[in-house]
PDB file of C-alpha atoms in Angstrom:
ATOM      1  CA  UNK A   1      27.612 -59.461  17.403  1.00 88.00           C
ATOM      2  CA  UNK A   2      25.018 -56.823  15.810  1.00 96.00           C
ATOM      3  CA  UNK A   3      26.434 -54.171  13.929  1.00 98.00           C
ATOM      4  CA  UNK A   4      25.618 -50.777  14.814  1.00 98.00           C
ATOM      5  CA  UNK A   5      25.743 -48.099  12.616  1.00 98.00           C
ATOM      6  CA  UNK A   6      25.868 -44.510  14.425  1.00 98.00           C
ATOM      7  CA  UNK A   7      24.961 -41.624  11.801  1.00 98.00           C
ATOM      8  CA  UNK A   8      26.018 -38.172  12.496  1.00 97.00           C
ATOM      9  CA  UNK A   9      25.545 -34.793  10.994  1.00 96.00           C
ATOM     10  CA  UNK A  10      28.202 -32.074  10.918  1.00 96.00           C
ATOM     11  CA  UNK A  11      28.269 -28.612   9.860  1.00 94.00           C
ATOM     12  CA  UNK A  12      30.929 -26.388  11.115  1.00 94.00           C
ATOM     13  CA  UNK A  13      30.641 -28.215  14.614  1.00 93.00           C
ATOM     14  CA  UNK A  14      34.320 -28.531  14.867  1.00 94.00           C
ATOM     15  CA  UNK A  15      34.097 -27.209  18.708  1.00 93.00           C
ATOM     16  CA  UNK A  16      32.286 -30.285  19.739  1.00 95.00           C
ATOM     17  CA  UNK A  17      32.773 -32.101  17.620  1.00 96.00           C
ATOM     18  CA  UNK A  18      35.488 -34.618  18.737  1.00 96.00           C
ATOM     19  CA  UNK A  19      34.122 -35.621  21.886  1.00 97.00           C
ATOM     20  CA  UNK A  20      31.109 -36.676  19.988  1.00 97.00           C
ATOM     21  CA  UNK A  21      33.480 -38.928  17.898  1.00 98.00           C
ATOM     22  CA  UNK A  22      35.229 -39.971  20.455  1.00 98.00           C
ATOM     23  CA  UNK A  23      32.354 -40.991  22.419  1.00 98.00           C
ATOM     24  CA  UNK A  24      30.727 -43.587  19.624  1.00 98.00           C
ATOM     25  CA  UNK A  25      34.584 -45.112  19.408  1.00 98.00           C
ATOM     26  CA  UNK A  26      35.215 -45.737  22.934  1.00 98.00           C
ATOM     27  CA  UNK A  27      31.493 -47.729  23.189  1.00 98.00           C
ATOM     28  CA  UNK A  28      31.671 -50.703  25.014  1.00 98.00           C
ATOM     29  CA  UNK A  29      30.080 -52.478  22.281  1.00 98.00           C
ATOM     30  CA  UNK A  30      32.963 -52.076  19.696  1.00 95.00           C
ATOM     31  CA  UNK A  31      31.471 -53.469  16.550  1.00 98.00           C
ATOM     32  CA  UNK A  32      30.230 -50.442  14.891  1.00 98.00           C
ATOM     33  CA  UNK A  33      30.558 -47.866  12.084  1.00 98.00           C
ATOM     34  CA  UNK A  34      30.224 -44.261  11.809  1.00 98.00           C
ATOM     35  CA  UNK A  35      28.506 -42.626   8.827  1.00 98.00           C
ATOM     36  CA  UNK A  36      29.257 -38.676   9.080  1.00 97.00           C
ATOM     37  CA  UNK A  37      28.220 -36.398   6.326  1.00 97.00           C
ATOM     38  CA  UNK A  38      29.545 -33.116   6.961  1.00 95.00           C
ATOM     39  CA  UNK A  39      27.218 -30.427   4.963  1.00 92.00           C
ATOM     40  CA  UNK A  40      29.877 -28.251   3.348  1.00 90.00           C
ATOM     41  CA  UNK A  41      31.562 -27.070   6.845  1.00 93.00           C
ATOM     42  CA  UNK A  42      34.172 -24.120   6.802  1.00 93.00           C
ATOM     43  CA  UNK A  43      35.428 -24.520   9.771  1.00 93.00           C
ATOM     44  CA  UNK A  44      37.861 -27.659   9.268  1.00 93.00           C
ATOM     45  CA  UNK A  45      34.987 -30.470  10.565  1.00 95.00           C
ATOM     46  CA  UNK A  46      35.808 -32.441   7.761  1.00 95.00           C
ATOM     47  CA  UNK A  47      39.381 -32.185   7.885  1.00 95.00           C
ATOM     48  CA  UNK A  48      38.707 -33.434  12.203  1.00 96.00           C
ATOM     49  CA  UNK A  49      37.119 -36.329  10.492  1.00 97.00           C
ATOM     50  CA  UNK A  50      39.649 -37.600   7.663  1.00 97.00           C
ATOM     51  CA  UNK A  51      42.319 -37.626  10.685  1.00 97.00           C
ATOM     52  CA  UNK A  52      39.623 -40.028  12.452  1.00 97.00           C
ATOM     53  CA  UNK A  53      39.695 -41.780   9.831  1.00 98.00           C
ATOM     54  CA  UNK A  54      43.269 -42.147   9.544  1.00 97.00           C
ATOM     55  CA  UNK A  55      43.330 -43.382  13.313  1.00 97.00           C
ATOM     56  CA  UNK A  56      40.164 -45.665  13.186  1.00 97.00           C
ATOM     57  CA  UNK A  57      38.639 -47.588  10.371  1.00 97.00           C
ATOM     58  CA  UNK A  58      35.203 -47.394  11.383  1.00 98.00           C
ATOM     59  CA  UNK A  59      34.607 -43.731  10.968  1.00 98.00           C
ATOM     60  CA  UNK A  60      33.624 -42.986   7.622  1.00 98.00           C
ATOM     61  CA  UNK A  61      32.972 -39.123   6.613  1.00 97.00           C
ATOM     62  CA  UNK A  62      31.619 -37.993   3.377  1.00 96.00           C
ATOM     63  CA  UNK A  63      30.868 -34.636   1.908  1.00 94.00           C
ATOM     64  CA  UNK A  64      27.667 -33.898   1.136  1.00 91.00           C
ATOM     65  CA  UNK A  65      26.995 -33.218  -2.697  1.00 88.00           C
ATOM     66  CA  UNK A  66      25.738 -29.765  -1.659  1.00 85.00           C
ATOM     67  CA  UNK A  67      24.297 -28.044   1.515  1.00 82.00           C
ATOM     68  CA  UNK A  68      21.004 -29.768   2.206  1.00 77.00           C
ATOM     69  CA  UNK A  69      20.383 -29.622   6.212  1.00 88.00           C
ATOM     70  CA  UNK A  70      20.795 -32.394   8.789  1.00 89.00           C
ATOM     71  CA  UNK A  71      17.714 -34.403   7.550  1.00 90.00           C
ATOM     72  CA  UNK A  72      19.400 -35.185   4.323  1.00 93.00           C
ATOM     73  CA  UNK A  73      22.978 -35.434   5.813  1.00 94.00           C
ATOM     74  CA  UNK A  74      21.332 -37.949   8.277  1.00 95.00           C
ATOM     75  CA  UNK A  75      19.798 -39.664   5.120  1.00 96.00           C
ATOM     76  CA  UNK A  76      23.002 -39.835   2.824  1.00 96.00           C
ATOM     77  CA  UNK A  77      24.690 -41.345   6.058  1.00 97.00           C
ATOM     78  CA  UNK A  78      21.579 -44.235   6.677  1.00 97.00           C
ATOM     79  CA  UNK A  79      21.963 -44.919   3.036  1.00 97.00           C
ATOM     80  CA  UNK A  80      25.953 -46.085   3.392  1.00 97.00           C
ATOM     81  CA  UNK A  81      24.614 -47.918   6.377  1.00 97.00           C
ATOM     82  CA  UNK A  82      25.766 -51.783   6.466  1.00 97.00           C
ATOM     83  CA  UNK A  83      24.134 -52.289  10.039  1.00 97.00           C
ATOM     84  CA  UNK A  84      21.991 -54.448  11.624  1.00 98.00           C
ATOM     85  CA  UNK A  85      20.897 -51.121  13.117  1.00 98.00           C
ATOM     86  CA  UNK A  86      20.751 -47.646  13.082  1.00 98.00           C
ATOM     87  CA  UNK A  87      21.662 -45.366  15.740  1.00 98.00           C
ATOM     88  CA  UNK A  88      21.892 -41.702  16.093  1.00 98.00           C
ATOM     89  CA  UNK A  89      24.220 -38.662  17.402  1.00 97.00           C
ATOM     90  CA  UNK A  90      24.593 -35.401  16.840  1.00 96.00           C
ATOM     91  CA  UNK A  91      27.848 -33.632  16.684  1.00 95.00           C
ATOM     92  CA  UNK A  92      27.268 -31.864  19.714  1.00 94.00           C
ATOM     93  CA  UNK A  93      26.329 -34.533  21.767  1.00 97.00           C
ATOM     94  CA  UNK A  94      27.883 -37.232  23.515  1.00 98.00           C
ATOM     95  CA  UNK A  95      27.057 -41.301  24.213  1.00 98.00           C
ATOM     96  CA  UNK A  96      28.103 -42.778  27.433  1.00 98.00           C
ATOM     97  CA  UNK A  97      30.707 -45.716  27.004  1.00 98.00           C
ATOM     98  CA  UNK A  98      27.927 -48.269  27.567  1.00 98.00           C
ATOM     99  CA  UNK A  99      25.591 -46.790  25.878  1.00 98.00           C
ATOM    100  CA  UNK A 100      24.823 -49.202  22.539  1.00 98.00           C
ATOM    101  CA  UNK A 101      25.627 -52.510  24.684  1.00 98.00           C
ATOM    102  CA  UNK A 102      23.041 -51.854  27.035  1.00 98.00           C
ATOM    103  CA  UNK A 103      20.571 -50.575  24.674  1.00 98.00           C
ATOM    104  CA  UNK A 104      21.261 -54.172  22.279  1.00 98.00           C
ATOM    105  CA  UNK A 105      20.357 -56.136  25.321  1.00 98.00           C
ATOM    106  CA  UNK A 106      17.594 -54.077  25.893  1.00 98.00           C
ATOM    107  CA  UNK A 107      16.176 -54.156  22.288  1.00 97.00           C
ATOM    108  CA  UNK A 108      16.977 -57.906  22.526  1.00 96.00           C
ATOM    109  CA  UNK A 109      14.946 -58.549  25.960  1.00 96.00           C
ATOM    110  CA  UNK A 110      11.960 -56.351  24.774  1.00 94.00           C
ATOM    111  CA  UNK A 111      12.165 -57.288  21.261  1.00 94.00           C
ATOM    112  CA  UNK A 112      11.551 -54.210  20.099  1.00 95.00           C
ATOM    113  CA  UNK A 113      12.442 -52.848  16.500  1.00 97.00           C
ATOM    114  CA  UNK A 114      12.713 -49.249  18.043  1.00 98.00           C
ATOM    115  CA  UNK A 115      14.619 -48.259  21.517  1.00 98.00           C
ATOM    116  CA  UNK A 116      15.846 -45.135  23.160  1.00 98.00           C
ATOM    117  CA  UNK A 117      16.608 -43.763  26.385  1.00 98.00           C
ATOM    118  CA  UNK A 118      17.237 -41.271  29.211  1.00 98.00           C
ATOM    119  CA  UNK A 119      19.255 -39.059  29.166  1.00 97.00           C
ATOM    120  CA  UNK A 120      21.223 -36.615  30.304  1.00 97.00           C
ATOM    121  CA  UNK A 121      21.948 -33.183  29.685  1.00 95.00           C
ATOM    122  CA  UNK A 122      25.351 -30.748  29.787  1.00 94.00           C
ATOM    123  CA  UNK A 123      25.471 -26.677  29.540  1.00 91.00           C
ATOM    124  CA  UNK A 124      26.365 -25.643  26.012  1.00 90.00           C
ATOM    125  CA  UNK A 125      30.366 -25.033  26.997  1.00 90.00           C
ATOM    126  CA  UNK A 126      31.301 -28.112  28.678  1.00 91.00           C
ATOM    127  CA  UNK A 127      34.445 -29.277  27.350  1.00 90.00           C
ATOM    128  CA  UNK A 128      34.594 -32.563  29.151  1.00 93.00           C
ATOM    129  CA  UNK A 129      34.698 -36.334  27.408  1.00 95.00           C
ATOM    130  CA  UNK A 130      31.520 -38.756  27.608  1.00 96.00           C
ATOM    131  CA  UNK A 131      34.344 -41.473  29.626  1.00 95.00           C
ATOM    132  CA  UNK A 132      35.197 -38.563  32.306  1.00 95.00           C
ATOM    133  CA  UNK A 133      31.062 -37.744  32.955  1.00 95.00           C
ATOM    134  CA  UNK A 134      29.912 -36.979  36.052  1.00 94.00           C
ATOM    135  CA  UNK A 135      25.802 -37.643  36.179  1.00 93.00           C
ATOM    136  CA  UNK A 136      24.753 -34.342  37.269  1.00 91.00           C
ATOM    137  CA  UNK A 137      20.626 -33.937  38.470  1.00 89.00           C
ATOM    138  CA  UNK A 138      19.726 -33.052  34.920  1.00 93.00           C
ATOM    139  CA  UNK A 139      17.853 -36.093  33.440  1.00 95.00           C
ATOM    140  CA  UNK A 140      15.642 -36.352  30.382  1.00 94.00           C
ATOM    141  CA  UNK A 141      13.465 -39.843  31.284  1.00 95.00           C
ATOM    142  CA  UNK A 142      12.342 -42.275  29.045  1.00 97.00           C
ATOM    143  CA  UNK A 143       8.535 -43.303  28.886  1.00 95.00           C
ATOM    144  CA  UNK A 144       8.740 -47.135  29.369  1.00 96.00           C
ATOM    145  CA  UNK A 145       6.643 -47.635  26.509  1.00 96.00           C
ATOM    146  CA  UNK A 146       5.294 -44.981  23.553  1.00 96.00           C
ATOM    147  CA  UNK A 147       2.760 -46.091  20.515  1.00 95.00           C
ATOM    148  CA  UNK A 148       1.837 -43.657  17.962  1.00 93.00           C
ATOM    149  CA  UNK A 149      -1.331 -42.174  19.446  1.00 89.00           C
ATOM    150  CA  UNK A 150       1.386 -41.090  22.755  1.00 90.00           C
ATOM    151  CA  UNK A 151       3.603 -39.633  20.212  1.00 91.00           C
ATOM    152  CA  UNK A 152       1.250 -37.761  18.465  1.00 87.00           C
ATOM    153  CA  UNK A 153       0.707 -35.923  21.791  1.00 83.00           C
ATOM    154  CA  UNK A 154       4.698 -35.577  22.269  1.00 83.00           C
ATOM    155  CA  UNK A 155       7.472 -36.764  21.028  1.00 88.00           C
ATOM    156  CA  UNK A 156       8.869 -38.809  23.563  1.00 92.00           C
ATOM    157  CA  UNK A 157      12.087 -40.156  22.105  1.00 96.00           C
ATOM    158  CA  UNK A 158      15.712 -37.849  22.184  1.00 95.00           C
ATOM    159  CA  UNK A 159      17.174 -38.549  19.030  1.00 96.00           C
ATOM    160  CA  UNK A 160      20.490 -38.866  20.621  1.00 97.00           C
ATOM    161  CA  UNK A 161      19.043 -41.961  22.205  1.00 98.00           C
ATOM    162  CA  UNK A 162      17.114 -43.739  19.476  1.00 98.00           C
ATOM    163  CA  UNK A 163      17.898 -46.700  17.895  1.00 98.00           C
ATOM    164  CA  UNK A 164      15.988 -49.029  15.390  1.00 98.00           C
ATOM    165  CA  UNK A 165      16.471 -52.355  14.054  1.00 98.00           C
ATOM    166  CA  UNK A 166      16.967 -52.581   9.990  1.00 97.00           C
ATOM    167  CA  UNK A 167      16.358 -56.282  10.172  1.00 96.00           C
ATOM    168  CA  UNK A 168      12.835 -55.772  11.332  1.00 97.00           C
ATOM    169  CA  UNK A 169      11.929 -52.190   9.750  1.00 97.00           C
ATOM    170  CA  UNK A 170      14.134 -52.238   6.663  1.00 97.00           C
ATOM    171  CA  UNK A 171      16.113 -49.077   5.899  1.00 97.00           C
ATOM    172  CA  UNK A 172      14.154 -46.022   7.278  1.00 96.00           C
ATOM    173  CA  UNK A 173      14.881 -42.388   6.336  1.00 96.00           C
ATOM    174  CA  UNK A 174      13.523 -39.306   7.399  1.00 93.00           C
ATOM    175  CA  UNK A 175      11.280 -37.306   5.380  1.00 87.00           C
ATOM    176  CA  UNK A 176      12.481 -34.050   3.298  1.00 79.00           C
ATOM    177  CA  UNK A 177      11.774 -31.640   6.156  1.00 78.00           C
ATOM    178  CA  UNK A 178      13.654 -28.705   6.945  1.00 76.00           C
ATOM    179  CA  UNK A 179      13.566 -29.374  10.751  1.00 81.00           C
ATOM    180  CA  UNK A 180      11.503 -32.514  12.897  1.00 86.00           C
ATOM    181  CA  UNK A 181      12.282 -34.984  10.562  1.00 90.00           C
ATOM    182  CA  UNK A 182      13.418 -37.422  13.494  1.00 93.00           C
ATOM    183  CA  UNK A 183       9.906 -36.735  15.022  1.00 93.00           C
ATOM    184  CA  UNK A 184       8.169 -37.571  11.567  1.00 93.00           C
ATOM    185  CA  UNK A 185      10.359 -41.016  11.476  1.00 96.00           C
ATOM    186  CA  UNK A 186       9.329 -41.932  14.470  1.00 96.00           C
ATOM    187  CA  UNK A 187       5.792 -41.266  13.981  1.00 95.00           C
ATOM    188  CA  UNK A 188       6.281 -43.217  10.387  1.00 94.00           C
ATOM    189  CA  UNK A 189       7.829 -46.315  12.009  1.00 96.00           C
ATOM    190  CA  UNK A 190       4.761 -46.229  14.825  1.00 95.00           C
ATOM    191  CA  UNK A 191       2.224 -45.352  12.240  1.00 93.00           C
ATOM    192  CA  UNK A 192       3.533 -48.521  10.535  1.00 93.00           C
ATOM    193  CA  UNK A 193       2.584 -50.449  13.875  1.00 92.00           C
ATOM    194  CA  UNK A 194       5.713 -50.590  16.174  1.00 94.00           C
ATOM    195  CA  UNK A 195       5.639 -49.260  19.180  1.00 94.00           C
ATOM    196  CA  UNK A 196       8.927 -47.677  21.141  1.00 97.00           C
ATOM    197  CA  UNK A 197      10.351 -49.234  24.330  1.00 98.00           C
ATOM    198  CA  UNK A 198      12.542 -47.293  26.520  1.00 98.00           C
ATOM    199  CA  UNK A 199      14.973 -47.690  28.464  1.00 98.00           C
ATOM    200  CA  UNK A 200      15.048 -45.670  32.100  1.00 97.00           C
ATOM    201  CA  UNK A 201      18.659 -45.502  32.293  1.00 98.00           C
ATOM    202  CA  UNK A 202      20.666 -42.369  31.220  1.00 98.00           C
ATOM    203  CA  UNK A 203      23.005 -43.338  28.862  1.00 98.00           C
ATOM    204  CA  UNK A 204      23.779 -40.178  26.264  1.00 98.00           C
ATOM    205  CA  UNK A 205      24.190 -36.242  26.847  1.00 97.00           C
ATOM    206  CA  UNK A 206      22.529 -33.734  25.394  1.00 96.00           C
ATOM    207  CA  UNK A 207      24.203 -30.163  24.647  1.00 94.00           C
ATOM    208  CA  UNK A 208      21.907 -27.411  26.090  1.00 86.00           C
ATOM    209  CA  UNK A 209      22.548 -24.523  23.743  1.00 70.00           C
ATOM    210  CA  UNK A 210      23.012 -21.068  24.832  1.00 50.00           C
ATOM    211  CA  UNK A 211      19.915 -18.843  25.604  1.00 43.00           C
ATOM    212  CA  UNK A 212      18.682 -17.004  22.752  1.00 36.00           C
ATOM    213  CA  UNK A 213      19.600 -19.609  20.041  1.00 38.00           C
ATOM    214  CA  UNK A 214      17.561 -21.043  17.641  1.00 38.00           C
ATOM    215  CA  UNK A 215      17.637 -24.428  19.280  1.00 44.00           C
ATOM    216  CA  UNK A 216      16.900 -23.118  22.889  1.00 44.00           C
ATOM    217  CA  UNK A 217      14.135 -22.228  21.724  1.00 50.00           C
ATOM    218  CA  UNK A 218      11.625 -24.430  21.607  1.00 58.00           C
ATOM    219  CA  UNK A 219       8.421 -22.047  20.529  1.00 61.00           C
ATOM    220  CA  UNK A 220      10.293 -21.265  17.151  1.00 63.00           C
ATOM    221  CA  UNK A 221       9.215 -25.210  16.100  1.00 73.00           C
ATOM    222  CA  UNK A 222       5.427 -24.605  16.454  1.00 83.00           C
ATOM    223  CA  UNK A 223       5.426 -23.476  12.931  1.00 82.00           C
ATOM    224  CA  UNK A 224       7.602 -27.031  11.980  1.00 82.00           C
ATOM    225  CA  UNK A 225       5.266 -29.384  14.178  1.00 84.00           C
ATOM    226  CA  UNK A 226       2.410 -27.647  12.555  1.00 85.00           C
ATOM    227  CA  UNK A 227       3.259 -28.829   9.402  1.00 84.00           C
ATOM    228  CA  UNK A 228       3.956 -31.879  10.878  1.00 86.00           C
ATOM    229  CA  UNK A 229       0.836 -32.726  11.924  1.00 87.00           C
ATOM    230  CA  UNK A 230      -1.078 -31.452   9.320  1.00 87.00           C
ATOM    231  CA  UNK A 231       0.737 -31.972   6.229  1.00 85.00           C
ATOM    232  CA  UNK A 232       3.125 -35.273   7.051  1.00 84.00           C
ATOM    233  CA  UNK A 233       0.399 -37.100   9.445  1.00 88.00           C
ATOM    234  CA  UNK A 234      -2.401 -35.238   7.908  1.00 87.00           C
ATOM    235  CA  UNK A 235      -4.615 -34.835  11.436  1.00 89.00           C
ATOM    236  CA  UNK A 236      -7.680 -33.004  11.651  1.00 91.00           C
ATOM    237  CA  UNK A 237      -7.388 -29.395  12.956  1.00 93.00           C
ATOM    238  CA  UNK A 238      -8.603 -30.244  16.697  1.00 89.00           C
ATOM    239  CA  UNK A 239      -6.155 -33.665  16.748  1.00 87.00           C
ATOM    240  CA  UNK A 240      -2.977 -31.216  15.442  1.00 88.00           C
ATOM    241  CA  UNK A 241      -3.622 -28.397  17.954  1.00 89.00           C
ATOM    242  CA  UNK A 242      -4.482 -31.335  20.574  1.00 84.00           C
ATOM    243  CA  UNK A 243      -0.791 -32.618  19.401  1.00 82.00           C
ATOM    244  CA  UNK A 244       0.848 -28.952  18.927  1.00 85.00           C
ATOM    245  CA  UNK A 245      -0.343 -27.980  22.527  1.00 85.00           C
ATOM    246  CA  UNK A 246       1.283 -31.137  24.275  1.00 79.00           C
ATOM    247  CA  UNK A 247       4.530 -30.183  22.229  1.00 78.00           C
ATOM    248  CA  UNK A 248       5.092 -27.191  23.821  1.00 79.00           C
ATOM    249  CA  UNK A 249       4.395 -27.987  27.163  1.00 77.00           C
ATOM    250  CA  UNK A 250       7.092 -30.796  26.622  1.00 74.00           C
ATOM    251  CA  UNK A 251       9.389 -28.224  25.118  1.00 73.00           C
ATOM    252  CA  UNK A 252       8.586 -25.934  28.177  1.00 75.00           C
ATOM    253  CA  UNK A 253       9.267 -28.678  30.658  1.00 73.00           C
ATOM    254  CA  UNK A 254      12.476 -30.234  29.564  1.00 71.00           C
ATOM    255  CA  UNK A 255      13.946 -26.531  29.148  1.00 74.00           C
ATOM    256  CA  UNK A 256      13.218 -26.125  32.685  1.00 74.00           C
ATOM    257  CA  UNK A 257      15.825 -29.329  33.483  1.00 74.00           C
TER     258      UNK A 257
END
């Protein structure tokens, strides 16, 4: 059986935050470990986690050295990573219980080094657990199949979803980015020739945040995809605002869900 290792960020997400745990340890597929780096919470995450940890072997939380965002949390968690492959959640989110068996088979089937999938997605104060979900009409859906020239136009892939195999791709981290640095690895591994397969079926649930925040709002990451596009992929100025435009009518239209 593959080993799956599930790397989470944490920063003062103690709200939320054991569902999300709970989620990854009542998978179906069983044989897995998860890396969380909490970045210097002060809300008692990290003491959440060591009583995890206590209770379950396979959760493994470290400190981060100093506060450094969720790109390098997620980074100093990949680099602990024993996995066959790596796998992603936030702290907010959840994974439904057959979430990383199905998407093994159906990485296995399409042999392909990087998966995700649909998904689904919650208001920002449910308090319910991913084995008590109740699929609702609110469904993210996967693009059967994404290269890097269709991900240059949007990013198709949730990161709550997306999975990659480190037999095939080695060790990938994300790039020193203050936000988008899932995007940019995605767009690395494609630009590196592997296309993304995925899979229609909802399997993980996104956290809608409240109206107003930083993270419902989608036109506050023009300035990040940008940069993106210019500086990390370095496109011309037609192919980035080609790219930028087709983010934010992507952003607009999931919002709407």
């Amino acid at each position: 059986m593959p080993l799956v290792s599930v790397v989470m960020p944490v920063y003062n997400s103690a709200a939320t935050l054991g569902s999300a745990v709970r989620s990854v340890l009542t998978q179906t597929h069983g044989d897995l470990e998860l890396l969380v780096t909490d970045d210097e919470s002060t809300d008692g995450s990290m003491d959440l986690l060591r009583e995890f940890a206590e209770q379950d072997k396979r959760v493994l939380p470290e400190s981060a050295p100093e506060r450094g965002g969720a790109g390098r949390a997620r980074n100093l968690a990949i680099q602990r990573a024993r996995g066959d492959y790596i796998a992603f959640l936030d702290s907010d989110d959840m994974w439904l219980p057959e979430k990383t068996e199905k998407q093994l088979a159906f990485a296995a089937e399409a042999t392909a080094p990087l998966t995700f999938t649909s998904y689904f997605k919650m208001d920002a104060d449910h308090d319910g657990e991913s084995t008590d979900w109740v699929p609702n009409g609110r469904v993210i859906r996967a693009r059967e199949h994404v290269d890097y020239r269709a991900m240059l136009v949007q990013d198709h892939i949730g990161a709550l979803t997306a999975m990659y195999d480190r037999n095939v791709l080695g060790t990938r981290l994300m790039p020193e980015m203050r936000k988008r640095q899932d995007y940019a690895l995605w767009l690395s591994i494609m630009r590196d020739g592997a296309d993304a397969r995925g899979l229609a079926e909802p399997l993980a649930v996104y956290r809608a945040h409240q109206a107003g925040s930083l993270s419902s709002n989608k036109l506050s990451l023009v300035e990040y995809n940008w940069a993106l596009y210019r500086e990390h992929e370095q496109l011309s100025v037609p192919r980035a605002t080609r790219a930028l435009a087709g983010a934010v009518w992507q952003s607009l239209r999931n919002s709407r869900i």
